[in-house]
Coordinates of C-alpha atoms in Angstrom, one line a residue:
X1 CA -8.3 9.6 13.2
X2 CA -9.6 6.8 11.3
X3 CA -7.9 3.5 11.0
X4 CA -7.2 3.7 7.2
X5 CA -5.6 7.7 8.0
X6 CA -3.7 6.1 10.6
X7 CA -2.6 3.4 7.8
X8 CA -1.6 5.7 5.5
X9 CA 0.3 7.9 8.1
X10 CA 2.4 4.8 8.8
X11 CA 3.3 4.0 5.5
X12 CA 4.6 7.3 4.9
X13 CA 6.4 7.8 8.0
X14 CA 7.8 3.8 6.8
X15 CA 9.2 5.7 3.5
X16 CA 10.7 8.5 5.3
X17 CA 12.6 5.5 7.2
X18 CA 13.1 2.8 4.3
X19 CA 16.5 2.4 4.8
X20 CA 15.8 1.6 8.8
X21 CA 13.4 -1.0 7.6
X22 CA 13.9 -4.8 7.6
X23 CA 12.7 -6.8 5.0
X24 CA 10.2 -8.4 7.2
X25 CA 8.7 -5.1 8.0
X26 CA 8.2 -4.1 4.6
X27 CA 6.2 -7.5 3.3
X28 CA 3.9 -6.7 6.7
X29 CA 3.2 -3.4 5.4
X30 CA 2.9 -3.8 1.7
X31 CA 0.6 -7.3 2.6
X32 CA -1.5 -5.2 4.7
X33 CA -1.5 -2.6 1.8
X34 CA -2.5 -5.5 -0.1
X35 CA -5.7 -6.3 1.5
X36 CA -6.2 -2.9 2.8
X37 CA -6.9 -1.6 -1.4
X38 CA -8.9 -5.2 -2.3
X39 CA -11.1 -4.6 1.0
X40 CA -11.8 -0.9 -0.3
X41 CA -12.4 -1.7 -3.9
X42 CA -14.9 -4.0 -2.9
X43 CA -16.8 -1.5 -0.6
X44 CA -16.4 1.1 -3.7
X45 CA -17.5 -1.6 -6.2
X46 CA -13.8 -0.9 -8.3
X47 CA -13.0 -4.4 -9.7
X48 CA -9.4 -5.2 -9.7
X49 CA -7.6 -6.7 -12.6
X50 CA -5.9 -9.8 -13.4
X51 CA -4.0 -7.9 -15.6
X52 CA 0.1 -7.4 -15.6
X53 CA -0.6 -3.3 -14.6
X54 CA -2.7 -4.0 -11.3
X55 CA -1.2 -2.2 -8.5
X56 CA -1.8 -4.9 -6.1
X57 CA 0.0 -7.0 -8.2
X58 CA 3.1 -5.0 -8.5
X59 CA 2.6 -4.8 -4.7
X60 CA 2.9 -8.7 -4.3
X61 CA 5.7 -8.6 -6.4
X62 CA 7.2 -5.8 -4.5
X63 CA 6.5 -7.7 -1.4
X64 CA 7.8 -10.8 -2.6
X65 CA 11.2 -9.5 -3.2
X66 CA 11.5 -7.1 -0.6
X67 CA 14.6 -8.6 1.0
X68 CA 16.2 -7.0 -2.5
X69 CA 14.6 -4.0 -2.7
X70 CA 17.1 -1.1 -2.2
X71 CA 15.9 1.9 0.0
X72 CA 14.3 3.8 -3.0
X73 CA 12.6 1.2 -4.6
X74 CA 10.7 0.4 -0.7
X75 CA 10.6 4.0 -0.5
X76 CA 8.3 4.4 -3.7
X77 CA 6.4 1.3 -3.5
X78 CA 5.5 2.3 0.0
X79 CA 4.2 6.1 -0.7
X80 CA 2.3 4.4 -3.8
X81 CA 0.7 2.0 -1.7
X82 CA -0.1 5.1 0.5
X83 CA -1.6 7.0 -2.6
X84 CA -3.6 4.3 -3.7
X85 CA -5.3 3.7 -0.1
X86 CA -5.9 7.6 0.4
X87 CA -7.6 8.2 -3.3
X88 CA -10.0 4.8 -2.4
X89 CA -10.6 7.0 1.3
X90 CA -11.5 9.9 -0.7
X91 CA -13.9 7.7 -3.1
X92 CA -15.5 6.0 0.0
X93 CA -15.7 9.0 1.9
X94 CA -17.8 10.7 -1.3
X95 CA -20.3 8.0 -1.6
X96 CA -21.1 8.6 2.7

């Protein structure tokens, strides 16, 4: 199992458990989502965006206030951060 599959494994198994989470827990995960997507945009030559709509963005943001985030909201941030990182695994694994 690769390192971004075992990733993504652990941010879904981190949704099934939101409510178990601490706050702490879920800015380490959605940071590491963070650079995990910019890191594999780069190798798939996807530019990001500045703009308002930019997942990573509303990851920061989620990140940022994840000591208010109730159990649903980290739930679905968490399983979008793990959709995002498995689409760019598929891109990168096309181009090998």
């Amino acid at each position: 199992m690769s390192l971004t599959t075992a990733f993504i494994a652990e941010l879904i198994r981190a949704a099934n458990e939101a409510d178990k989470l601490t706050p702490f827990e879920v800015k380490r995960l959605l940071s590491r989502s963070v650079a995990t997507i910019r890191d594999m945009r780069e190798q798939t030559g996807i530019p990001g965006s500045n703009r308002a709509r930019d997942v990573v963005i509303d990851l920061q943001v989620a990140a940022a206030r994840a000591d208010t985030l109730s159990a649903a909201e980290t739930r679905d941030v968490l399983l979008d951060a793990a959709d995002i990182i498995r689409t760019l695994k598929i891109l990168l694994d096309g181009k090998e």
